[in-house]
Coordinates of C-alpha atoms in Angstrom, one line a residue:
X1 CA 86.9 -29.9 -4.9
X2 CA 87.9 -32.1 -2.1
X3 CA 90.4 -30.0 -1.0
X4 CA 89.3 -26.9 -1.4
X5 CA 85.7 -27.2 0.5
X6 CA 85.5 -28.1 4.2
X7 CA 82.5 -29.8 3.9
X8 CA 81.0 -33.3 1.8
X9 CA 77.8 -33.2 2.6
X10 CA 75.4 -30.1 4.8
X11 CA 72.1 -31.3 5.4
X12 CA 69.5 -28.6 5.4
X13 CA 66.5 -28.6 7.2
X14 CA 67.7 -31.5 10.1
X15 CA 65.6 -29.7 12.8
X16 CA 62.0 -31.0 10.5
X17 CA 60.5 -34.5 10.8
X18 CA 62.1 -35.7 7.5
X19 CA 65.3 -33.9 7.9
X20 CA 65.9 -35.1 11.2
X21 CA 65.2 -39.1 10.1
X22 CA 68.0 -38.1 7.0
X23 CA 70.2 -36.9 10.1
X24 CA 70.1 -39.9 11.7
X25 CA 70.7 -42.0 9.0
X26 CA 73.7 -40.4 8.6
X27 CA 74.8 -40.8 12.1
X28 CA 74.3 -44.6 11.6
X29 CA 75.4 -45.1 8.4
X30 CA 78.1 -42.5 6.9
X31 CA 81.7 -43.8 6.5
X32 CA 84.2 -42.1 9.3
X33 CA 85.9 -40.2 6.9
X34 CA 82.8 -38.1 5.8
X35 CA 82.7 -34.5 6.4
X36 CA 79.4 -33.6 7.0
X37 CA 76.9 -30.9 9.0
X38 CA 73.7 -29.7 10.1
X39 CA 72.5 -26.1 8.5
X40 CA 69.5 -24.6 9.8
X41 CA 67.9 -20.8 10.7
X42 CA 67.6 -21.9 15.1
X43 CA 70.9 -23.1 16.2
X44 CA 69.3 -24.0 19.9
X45 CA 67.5 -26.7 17.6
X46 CA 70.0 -27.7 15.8
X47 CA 72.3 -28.2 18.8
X48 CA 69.0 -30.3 20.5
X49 CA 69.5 -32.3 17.3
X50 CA 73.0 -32.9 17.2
X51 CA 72.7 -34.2 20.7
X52 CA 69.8 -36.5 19.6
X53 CA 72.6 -37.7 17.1
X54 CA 75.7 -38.0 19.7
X55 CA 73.6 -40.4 21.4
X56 CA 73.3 -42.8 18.2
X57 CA 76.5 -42.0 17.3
X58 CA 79.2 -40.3 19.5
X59 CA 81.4 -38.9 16.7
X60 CA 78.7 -36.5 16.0
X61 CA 78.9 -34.7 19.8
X62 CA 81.2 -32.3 17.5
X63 CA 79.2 -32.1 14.6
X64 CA 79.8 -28.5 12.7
X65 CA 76.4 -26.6 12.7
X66 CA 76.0 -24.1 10.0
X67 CA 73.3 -21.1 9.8
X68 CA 71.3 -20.9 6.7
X69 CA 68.1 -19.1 6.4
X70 CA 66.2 -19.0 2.9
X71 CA 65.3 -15.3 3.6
X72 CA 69.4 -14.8 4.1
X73 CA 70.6 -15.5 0.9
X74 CA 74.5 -14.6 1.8
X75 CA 74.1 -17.3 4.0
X76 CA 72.4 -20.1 1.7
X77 CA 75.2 -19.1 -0.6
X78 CA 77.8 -19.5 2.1
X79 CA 76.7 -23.2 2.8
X80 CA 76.6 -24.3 -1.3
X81 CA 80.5 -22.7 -1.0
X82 CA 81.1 -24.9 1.5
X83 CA 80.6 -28.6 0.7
X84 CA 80.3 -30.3 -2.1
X85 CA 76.7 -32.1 -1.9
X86 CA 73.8 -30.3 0.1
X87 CA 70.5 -32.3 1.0
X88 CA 67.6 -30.0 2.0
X89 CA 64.3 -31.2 3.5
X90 CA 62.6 -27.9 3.8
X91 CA 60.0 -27.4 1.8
X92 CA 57.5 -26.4 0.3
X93 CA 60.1 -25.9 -2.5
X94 CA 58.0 -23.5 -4.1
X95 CA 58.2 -21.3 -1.4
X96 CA 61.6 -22.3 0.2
X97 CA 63.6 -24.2 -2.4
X98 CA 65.0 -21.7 -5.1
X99 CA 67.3 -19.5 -3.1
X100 CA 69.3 -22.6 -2.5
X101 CA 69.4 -24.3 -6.1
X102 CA 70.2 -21.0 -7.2
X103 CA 73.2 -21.1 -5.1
X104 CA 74.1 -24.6 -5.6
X105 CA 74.0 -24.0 -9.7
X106 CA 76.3 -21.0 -8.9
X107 CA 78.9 -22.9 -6.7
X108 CA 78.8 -26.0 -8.5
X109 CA 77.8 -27.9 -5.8
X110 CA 75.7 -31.1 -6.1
X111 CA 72.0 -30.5 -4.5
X112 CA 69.2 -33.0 -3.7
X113 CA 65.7 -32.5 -2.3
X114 CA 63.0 -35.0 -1.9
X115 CA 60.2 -32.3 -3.6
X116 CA 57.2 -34.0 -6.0
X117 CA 56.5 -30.5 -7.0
X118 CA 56.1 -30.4 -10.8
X119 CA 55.6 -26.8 -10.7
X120 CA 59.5 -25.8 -8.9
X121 CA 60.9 -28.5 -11.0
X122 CA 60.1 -27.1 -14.4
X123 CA 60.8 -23.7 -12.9
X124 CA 64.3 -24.3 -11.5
X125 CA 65.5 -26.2 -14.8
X126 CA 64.4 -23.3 -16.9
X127 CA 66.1 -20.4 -14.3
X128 CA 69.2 -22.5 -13.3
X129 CA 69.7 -25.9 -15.5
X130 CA 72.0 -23.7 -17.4
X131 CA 73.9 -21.9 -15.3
X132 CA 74.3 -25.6 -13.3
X133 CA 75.7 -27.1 -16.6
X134 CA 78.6 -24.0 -17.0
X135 CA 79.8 -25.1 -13.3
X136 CA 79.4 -28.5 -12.9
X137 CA 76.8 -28.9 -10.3
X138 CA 74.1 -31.7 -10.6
X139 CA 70.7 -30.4 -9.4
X140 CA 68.3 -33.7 -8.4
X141 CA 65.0 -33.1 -7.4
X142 CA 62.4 -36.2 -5.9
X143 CA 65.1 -38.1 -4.7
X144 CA 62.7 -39.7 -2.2
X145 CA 59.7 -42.1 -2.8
X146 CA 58.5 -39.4 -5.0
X147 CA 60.7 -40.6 -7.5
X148 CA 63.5 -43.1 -6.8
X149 CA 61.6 -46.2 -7.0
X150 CA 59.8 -45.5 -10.5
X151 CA 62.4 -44.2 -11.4
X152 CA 65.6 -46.1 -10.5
X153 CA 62.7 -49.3 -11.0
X154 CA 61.8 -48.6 -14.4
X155 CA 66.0 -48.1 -15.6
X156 CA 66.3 -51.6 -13.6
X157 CA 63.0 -52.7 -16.1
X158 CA 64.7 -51.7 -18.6
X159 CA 67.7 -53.4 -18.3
X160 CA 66.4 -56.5 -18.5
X161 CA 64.7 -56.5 -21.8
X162 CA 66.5 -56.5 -25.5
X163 CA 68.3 -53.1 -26.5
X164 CA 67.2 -51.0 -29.8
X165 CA 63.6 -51.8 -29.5
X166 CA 60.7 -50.6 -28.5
X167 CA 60.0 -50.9 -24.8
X168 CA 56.9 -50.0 -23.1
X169 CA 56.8 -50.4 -19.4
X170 CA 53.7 -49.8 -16.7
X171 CA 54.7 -49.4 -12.9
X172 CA 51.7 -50.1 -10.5
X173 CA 52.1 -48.3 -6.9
X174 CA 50.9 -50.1 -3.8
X175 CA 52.0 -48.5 -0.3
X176 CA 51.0 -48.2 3.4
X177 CA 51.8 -45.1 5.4
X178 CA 51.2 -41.9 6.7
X179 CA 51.5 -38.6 5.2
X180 CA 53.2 -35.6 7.3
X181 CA 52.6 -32.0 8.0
X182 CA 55.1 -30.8 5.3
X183 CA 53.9 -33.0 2.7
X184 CA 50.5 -32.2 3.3
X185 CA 51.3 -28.6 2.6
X186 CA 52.8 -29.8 -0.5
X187 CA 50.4 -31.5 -1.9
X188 CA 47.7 -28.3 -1.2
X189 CA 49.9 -26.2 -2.9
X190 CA 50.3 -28.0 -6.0
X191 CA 46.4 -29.1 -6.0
X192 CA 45.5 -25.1 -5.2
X193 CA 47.8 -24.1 -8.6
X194 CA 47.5 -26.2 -11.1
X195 CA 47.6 -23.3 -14.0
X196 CA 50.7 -22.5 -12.5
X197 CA 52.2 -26.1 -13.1
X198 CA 50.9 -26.1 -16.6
X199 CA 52.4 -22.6 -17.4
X200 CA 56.0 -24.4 -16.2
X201 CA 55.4 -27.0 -17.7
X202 CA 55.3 -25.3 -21.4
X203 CA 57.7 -23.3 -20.3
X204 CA 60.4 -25.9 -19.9
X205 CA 59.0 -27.5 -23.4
X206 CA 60.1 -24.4 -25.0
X207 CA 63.5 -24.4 -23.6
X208 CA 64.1 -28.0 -24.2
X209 CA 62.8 -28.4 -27.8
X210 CA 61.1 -31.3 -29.7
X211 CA 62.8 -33.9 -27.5
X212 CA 65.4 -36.3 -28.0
X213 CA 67.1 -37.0 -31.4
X214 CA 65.2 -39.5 -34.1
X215 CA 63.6 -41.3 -30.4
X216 CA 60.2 -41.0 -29.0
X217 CA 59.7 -41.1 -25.2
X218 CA 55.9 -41.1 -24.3
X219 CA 53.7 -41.0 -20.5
X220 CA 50.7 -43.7 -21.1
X221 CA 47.2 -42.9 -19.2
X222 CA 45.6 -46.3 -19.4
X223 CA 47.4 -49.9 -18.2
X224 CA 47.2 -52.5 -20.6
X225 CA 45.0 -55.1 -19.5
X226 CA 47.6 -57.8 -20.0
X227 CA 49.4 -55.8 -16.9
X228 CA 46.3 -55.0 -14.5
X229 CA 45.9 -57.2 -12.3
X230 CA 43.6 -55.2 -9.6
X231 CA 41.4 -52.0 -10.1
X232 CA 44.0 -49.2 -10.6
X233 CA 43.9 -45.5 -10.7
X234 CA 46.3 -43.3 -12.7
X235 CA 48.9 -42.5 -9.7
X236 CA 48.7 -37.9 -10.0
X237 CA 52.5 -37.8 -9.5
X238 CA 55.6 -36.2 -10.7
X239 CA 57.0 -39.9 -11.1
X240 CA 55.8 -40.4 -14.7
X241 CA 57.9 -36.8 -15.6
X242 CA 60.8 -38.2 -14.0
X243 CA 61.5 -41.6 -15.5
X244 CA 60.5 -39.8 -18.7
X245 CA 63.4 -37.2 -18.5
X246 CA 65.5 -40.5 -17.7
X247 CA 64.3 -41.9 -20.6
X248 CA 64.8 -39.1 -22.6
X249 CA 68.5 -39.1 -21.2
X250 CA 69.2 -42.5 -22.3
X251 CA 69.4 -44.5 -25.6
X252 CA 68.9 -47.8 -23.4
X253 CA 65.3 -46.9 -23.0
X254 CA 65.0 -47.8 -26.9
X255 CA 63.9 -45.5 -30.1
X256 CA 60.3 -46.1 -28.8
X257 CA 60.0 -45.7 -25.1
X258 CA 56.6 -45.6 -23.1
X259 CA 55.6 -45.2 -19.4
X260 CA 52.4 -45.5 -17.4
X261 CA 52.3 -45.1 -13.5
X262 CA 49.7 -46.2 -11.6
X263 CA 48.0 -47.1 -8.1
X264 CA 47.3 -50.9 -7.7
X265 CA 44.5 -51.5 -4.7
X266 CA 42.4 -54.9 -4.3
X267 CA 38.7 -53.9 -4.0
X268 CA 37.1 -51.5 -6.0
X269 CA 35.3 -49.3 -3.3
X270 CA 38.8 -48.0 -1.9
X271 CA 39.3 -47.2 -5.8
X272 CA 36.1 -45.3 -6.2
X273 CA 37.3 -43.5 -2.3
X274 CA 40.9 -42.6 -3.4
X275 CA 39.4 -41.1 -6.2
X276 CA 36.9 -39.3 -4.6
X277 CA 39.3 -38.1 -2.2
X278 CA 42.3 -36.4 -4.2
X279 CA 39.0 -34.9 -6.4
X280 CA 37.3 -33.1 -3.0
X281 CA 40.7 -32.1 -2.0
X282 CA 42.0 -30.7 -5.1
X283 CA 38.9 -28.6 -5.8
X284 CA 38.5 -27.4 -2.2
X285 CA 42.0 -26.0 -2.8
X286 CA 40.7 -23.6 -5.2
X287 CA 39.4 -21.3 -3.0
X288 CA 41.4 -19.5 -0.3
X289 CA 39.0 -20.7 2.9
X290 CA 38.4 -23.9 1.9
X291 CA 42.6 -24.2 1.2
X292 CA 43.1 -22.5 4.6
X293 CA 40.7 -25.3 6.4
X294 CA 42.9 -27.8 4.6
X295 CA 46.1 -26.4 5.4
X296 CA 45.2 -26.3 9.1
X297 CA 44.6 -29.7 9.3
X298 CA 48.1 -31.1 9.4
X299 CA 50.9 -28.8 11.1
X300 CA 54.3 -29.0 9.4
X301 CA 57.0 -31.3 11.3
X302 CA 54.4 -33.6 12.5
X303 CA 54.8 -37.1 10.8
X304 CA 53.9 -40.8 11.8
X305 CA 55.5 -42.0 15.0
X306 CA 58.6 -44.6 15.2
X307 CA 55.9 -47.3 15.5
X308 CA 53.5 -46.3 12.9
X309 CA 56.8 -46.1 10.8
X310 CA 57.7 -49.6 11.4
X311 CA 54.3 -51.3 10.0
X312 CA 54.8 -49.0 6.6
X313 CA 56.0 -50.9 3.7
X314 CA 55.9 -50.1 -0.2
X315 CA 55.7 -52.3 -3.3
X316 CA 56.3 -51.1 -7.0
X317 CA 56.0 -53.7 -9.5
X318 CA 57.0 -53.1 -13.1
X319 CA 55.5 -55.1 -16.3
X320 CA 57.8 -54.2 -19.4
X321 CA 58.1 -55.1 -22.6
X322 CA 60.0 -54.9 -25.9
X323 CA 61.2 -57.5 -28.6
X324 CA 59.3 -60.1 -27.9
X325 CA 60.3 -60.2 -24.0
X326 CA 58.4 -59.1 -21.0
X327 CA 59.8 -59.1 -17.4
X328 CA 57.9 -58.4 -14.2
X329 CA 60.3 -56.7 -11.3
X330 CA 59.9 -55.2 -8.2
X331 CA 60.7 -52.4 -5.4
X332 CA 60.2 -53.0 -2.3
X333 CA 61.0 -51.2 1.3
X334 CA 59.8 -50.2 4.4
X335 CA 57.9 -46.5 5.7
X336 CA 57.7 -45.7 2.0
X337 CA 57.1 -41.1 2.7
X338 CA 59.8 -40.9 5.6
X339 CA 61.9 -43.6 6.9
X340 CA 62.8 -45.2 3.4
X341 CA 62.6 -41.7 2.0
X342 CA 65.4 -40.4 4.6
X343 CA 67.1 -43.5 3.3
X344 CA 67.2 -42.4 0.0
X345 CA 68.1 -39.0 -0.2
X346 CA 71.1 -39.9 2.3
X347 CA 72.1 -42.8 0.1
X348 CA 71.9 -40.5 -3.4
X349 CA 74.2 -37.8 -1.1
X350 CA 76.6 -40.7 -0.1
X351 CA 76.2 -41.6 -3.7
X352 CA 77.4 -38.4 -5.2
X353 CA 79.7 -37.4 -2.5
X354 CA 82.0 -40.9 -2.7
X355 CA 81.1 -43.1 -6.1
X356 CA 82.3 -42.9 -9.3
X357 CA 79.9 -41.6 -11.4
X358 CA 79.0 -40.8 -15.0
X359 CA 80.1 -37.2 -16.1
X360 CA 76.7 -35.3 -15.6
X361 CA 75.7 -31.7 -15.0
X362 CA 72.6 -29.4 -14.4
X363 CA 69.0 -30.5 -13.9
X364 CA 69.5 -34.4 -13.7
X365 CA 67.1 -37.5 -12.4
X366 CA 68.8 -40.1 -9.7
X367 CA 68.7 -42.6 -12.7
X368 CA 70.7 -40.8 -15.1
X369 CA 72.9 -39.0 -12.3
X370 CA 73.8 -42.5 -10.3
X371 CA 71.7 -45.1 -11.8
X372 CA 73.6 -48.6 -10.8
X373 CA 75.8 -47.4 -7.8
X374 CA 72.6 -46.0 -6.3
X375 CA 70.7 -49.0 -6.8
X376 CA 73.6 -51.2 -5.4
X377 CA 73.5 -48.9 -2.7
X378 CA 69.7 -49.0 -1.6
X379 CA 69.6 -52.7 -2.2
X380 CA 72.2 -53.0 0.3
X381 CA 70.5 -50.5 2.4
X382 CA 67.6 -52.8 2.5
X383 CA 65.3 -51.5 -0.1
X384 CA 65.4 -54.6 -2.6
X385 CA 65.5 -54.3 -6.3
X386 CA 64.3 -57.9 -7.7
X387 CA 63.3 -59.8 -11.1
X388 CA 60.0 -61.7 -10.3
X389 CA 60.0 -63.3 -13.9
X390 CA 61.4 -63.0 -17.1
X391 CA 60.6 -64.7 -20.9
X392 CA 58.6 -64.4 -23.8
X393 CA 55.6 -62.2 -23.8

């Protein structure tokens, strides 16, 4: 495929707030023999953008900018033809992302987006998983906070404890940041239809079947109180679904494998006010004025400034156990929704584009698509993947 496509990696959507932190990533960090461009519906802002990147990096005065509009379908399919990974940033992917992972299953070209949209998900593996596996393209959704560290974490849990057991692990989320304009639109949308996400959901059961051969993978709702160690809150995700489909992937995870995601914070009133919170906002989503008030209050392509960015960090700490073992590990980064998340997605295209990988194809999670040359990758990126302590439990 080398040959024949001019392109590695296209990055869609570089003229947004995420997309244009993934950009410069790039810029900084790509090897000199990557072929890669910038794809996007205004070419004045895509050259305003590539000049932003000349300036970091002077190779990229030339870099090739390619018109793709999710309304112009020849032209989304004209990009997949072209390279052989495409990163888009342009969500909501329920309104903007199939045309694209339609085109990409077609190609058989590799596709990442950062969504934590259930809903698309569920819908794109049962319209395209299929059609991806025929052609060879791996399709990876929430390769971005939402869900490399729970789910790149918990493969790196479970590494550490005995094979052919049972293995239940319980990841607890504690972050600092600042949500943007896109993924404030995101999250309305999923809160304003959540019969939609349901009807996916069983949907995709139906297609898949009972699940994985003589093992049972399992999503736990309630920490074990050996594990808590503040006031948590079950964390309303698509991370749980994700290291599950991993899970389900893999015979390392055990005949017997469990997962519970949660929120870890120190004092119980911010508990009680996170909870109030996502409950107001998903049930003033409901109804079309109060979801239009909601909508208007963050515009999409704002995000947090460079120096709110730099006081962001994340933690995820994972308690697992199995065979009479239990190990305690951690993530841990920087500006957990953009600048670590621009990290990642660059890093899983760099990933597929240049590693050797495991033979995989269709709808696939980061763990099961690039699992130890991603994490080698991130860790060396910065975002660290550590045992805290390990023994008998």
């Amino acid at each position: 495929m080398t040959g024949e496509r001019p392109y590695d990696i296209v990055l869609f959507g570089a003229t947004g707030f995420t997309g244009e932190l993934t950009a410069e990533y790039l810029a900084e960090h790509a090897p000199s023999e990557a072929r890669w461009a910038l794809a996007g519906r205004n070419q004045a802002k895509l050259e305003a953008v590539r000049e932003r990147l000349a300036a970091i990096n002077p190779a990229c005065k030339d870099l090739p900018l390619l018109h793709a509009d999710t309304t112009d379908v020849s032209s989304i399919e004209a990009v997949a033809r072209a390279t052989r990974v495409v990163i888009t940033t342009v969500g909501p992917y329920i309104k903007y992302g199939e045309p694209l992972v339609a085109a990409c299953a077609g190609a058989g070209t590799d596709y990442l987006d950062l969504t934590g949209e259930p809903t698309f998900v569920d819908r794109m593996y049962v319209r395209h998983h299929a059609e991806a596996v025929r052609n060879g393209a791996r399709i990876v959704h929430a390769a971005g906070f939402d869900s490399i560290p729970a789910d790149l974490g918990v493969y790196f849990t479970v590494k550490q404890l005995p094979e052919g057991v049972p293995l239940h692990v319980e990841g607890f989320v504690r972050a600092s940041g600042d949500a943007s304009g896109g993924t404030w639109h995101s999250a309305i949308g999923i809160f304003s239809d959540l019969r939609g996400m349901v009807t996916a959901e069983r949907e995709r059961r139906r297609l898949e079947g009972p699940g994985p051969e003589g093992r049972k993978v399992r999503i736990s709702r309630r920490p074990t109180p050996k594990a808590r160690a503040r006031w948590t809150l079950p964390f309303p995700a698509i991370d749980p679904q994700i290291v599950a489909r991993s899970a389900a992937a893999n015979e390392r995870y055990g005949p017997d494998f469990s997962y519970g995601h949660f929120i870890a914070v120190k004092r119980l009133p911010m508990a009680a006010g996170m909870a109030v919170g996502a409950t107001a906002a998903m049930a003033l989503a409901q109804l079309p004025p109060t979801r239009s008030l909601l909508l208007r209050m963050r515009t999409p392509g704002e995000g947090p400034s460079a120096e709110q960015r730099a006081k962001h960090w994340f933690s995820e700490k994972f308690a697992g156990e199995g065979g009479g073992e239990r190990v305690i590990t951690e993530v841990r980064g920087g500006d957990p929704g953009y600048g670590e998340t621009a990290k990642m997605l660059a890093e899983s295209a760099l990933c597929l584009a240049f590693d050797d990988l495991p033979e995989t194809a269709g709808q696939v999670t980061t763990a099961t698509a690039m699992g130890d040359a991603l994490i080698t990758r991130l860790d060396r990126a910065g975002i660290t993947f550590r045992v805290l302590s390990a023994g008998g439990g």
